């Protein structure tokens, strides 16, 4: 095992990684921007290094500064967390050239799966279902029109380098295809320096289902079942749960096996997530993308499987074997995570940073809270607005929802606005309770609210 690692991240995930490292007897080095000098991850780590100014480009995204801190502190490895540099293959390559272990997959896997066109090519080759569409990149409007005519409208135009909803456009006819293609191309070029575009049939009323995988460097690879992340707004997940409440066991088995086949084909190791869209009527599913990192919502999988994903990431990066076989992994109960963001849901989710005078989290049976917040903590305006994850685990979904309802009543955060009231509504929403929702549910719900 490593002697010392650097955590190239902030917030709750930095704490999550410090806790896992400490339980493995690994020393931790925190890095922080001047906006985070009072942050819990700085206090909780064994050492800390200030790496720059609040803007992420000058601190958490600044590769030379992070590598310098790693070299000065003489660490064996770097954990990137999620966001920032977690899916940056160039960063993983720099780590490798500096003989610092990157706690994540190989550079080759990141490149292969990070490009959506090469990822989907690999998927087709291994019989992983992909939505009908172009098999390679789209060069111009004429080839786009041909593909669209074959598969039928609506279609979705996506950036090969995109992800998380950036650089995509839905087109319902040839006119919107023409403009959508141009927009997606220029957006992709601006955002990723890569204008490569592909086209797919737009799956309507879909659910977002993803499979957690975990592989080691010896060729062992397992899945940890699925998560349902259908409840999202503008590609930001708000509620995540495991298992998916509406999936039958045959579909589940096919879905999880597909995820394992794809990752095996990519010689994947570390934690990864294979995202699918599912059509709830036909029980069909289609690959969307692979996230080559730890995800925000990993705790729901940890709770139903009893597996500590972050500790295993470290063991795997250090060359240890997985130590668990597929048939030993038995999901137990139901887990639901609610993202508490410093945003005002009554005001179009405007970010609401500032000082938290009172931070009074719930507790009791079945509750896990992952947060870096405390009384007097100042939420900086520079980073994403998630300030806590409230997670419940109970024998059944109904019981997990009941636990969350009472936990949300206990949870006091003053005076900043948060998504707590929205979650209190959602946990009593009939469609959420029946799970008759799709990825557009929140947008529709908010539209209705505006009208009354
Ligand atoms: C799709 C899709 C429907 N059909 N692909 C969004 C993020 C990225 N992971 C892929 N995404 C989608 N891909 C096909 N073929 C629907 C989404 C999607 C979405 C689209 C429009 C508006 C909101 C959405 C929310 C989640 C996913």
CSV table of N, CA and C and ligand atoms in Angstrom, one decimal, residues 120 131-132 156 158 163-166 168 170 200-204 206 208 232 234-235 275 277 286 288-289 439-440 443, ligand 1:
chain,number,residue,atom,x,y,z
A,120,UNK,N,-18.3,3.9,-28.4
A,120,UNK,CA,-19.5,3.3,-29.0
A,120,UNK,C,-19.1,2.3,-30.0
A,131,UNK,N,-27.8,3.2,-29.1
A,131,UNK,CA,-28.9,3.7,-29.9
A,131,UNK,C,-28.6,3.7,-31.3
A,132,UNK,N,-29.6,3.5,-32.2
A,132,UNK,CA,-29.3,3.6,-33.7
A,132,UNK,C,-28.7,4.9,-34.0
A,156,UNK,N,-30.5,13.1,-31.9
A,156,UNK,CA,-29.7,13.9,-31.0
A,156,UNK,C,-28.3,14.0,-31.6
A,158,UNK,N,-24.5,14.9,-30.9
A,158,UNK,CA,-23.6,14.9,-29.7
A,158,UNK,C,-22.1,15.1,-30.1
A,163,UNK,N,-20.0,15.1,-22.9
A,163,UNK,CA,-20.3,14.3,-21.8
A,163,UNK,C,-21.1,15.2,-20.8
A,164,UNK,N,-21.9,14.5,-20.0
A,164,UNK,CA,-22.7,15.3,-19.1
A,164,UNK,C,-23.6,16.4,-19.7
A,165,UNK,N,-24.0,16.1,-21.0
A,165,UNK,CA,-24.9,17.0,-21.6
A,165,UNK,C,-24.3,18.2,-22.3
A,166,UNK,N,-23.0,18.3,-22.3
A,166,UNK,CA,-22.4,19.5,-23.0
A,166,UNK,C,-22.3,19.2,-24.5
A,168,UNK,N,-24.6,19.0,-26.9
A,168,UNK,CA,-25.6,18.2,-27.6
A,168,UNK,C,-26.9,19.0,-28.0
A,170,UNK,N,-31.0,18.4,-29.7
A,170,UNK,CA,-32.1,17.5,-30.2
A,170,UNK,C,-32.7,18.1,-31.4
A,200,UNK,N,-27.5,10.3,-33.1
A,200,UNK,CA,-28.2,9.1,-32.6
A,200,UNK,C,-29.7,9.4,-32.7
A,201,UNK,N,-30.4,8.3,-32.7
A,201,UNK,CA,-31.9,8.4,-32.5
A,201,UNK,C,-32.1,8.9,-31.1
A,202,UNK,N,-33.0,9.9,-30.9
A,202,UNK,CA,-33.3,10.5,-29.6
A,202,UNK,C,-34.2,9.6,-28.9
A,203,UNK,N,-33.8,9.0,-27.7
A,203,UNK,CA,-34.7,8.1,-27.0
A,203,UNK,C,-35.6,9.0,-26.1
A,204,UNK,N,-36.9,8.9,-26.3
A,204,UNK,CA,-37.8,9.7,-25.6
A,204,UNK,C,-38.2,9.1,-24.3
A,206,UNK,N,-36.9,8.7,-21.5
A,206,UNK,CA,-35.9,7.7,-21.0
A,206,UNK,C,-35.6,7.9,-19.5
A,208,UNK,N,-32.4,7.4,-16.7
A,208,UNK,CA,-30.9,7.3,-16.7
A,208,UNK,C,-30.6,6.2,-15.6
A,232,UNK,N,-33.1,14.4,-12.4
A,232,UNK,CA,-32.0,15.4,-12.7
A,232,UNK,C,-32.5,16.7,-13.3
A,234,UNK,N,-31.1,19.9,-15.7
A,234,UNK,CA,-30.0,20.4,-16.5
A,234,UNK,C,-28.7,19.6,-16.4
A,235,UNK,N,-28.9,18.3,-16.4
A,235,UNK,CA,-27.8,17.4,-16.4
A,235,UNK,C,-27.1,17.3,-15.0
A,275,UNK,N,-22.9,4.4,-18.2
A,275,UNK,CA,-24.3,5.1,-18.2
A,275,UNK,C,-25.1,4.6,-19.4
A,277,UNK,N,-29.3,4.7,-21.1
A,277,UNK,CA,-30.7,5.3,-21.1
A,277,UNK,C,-31.6,4.0,-21.2
A,286,UNK,N,-29.7,1.5,-23.7
A,286,UNK,CA,-28.7,1.9,-24.7
A,286,UNK,C,-27.5,2.6,-24.0
A,288,UNK,N,-24.8,5.2,-23.1
A,288,UNK,CA,-24.6,6.6,-23.3
A,288,UNK,C,-23.2,7.0,-23.3
A,289,UNK,N,-22.5,6.7,-22.1
A,289,UNK,CA,-21.1,7.0,-22.0
A,289,UNK,C,-20.5,6.3,-20.8
A,439,UNK,N,-36.3,11.4,-17.5
A,439,UNK,CA,-35.2,12.4,-17.2
A,439,UNK,C,-35.7,13.9,-17.4
A,440,UNK,N,-36.9,14.1,-17.9
A,440,UNK,CA,-37.5,15.4,-18.0
A,440,UNK,C,-38.5,15.8,-16.9
A,443,UNK,N,-38.0,19.3,-14.9
A,443,UNK,CA,-38.3,20.4,-15.7
A,443,UNK,C,-39.8,20.6,-15.8
B,1,LIG,C1,-29.4,10.9,-25.1
B,1,LIG,C2,-30.8,11.2,-24.8
B,1,LIG,C3,-31.7,10.6,-25.6
B,1,LIG,N1,-31.4,9.8,-26.7
B,1,LIG,N2,-29.1,10.1,-26.1
B,1,LIG,C4,-27.5,13.7,-21.7
B,1,LIG,C5,-26.2,13.7,-21.1
B,1,LIG,C6,-25.4,12.6,-21.8
B,1,LIG,N3,-24.9,11.7,-20.9
B,1,LIG,C7,-26.3,12.0,-22.8
B,1,LIG,N4,-27.6,12.6,-22.6
B,1,LIG,C8,-28.7,12.2,-23.3
B,1,LIG,N5,-28.4,11.4,-24.3
B,1,LIG,C9,-30.1,9.6,-26.9
B,1,LIG,N6,-29.7,8.9,-28.0
B,1,LIG,C10,-31.1,12.0,-23.7
B,1,LIG,C11,-30.0,12.5,-22.9
B,1,LIG,C12,-30.4,13.2,-21.8
B,1,LIG,C13,-31.1,14.5,-21.9
B,1,LIG,C14,-31.4,15.0,-23.2
B,1,LIG,C15,-32.1,16.2,-23.3
B,1,LIG,C16,-32.5,16.9,-22.1
B,1,LIG,C17,-32.2,16.4,-20.9
B,1,LIG,C18,-31.5,15.2,-20.8
B,1,LIG,C19,-31.2,14.6,-19.5
B,1,LIG,C20,-30.5,13.5,-19.4
B,1,LIG,C21,-30.1,12.8,-20.5
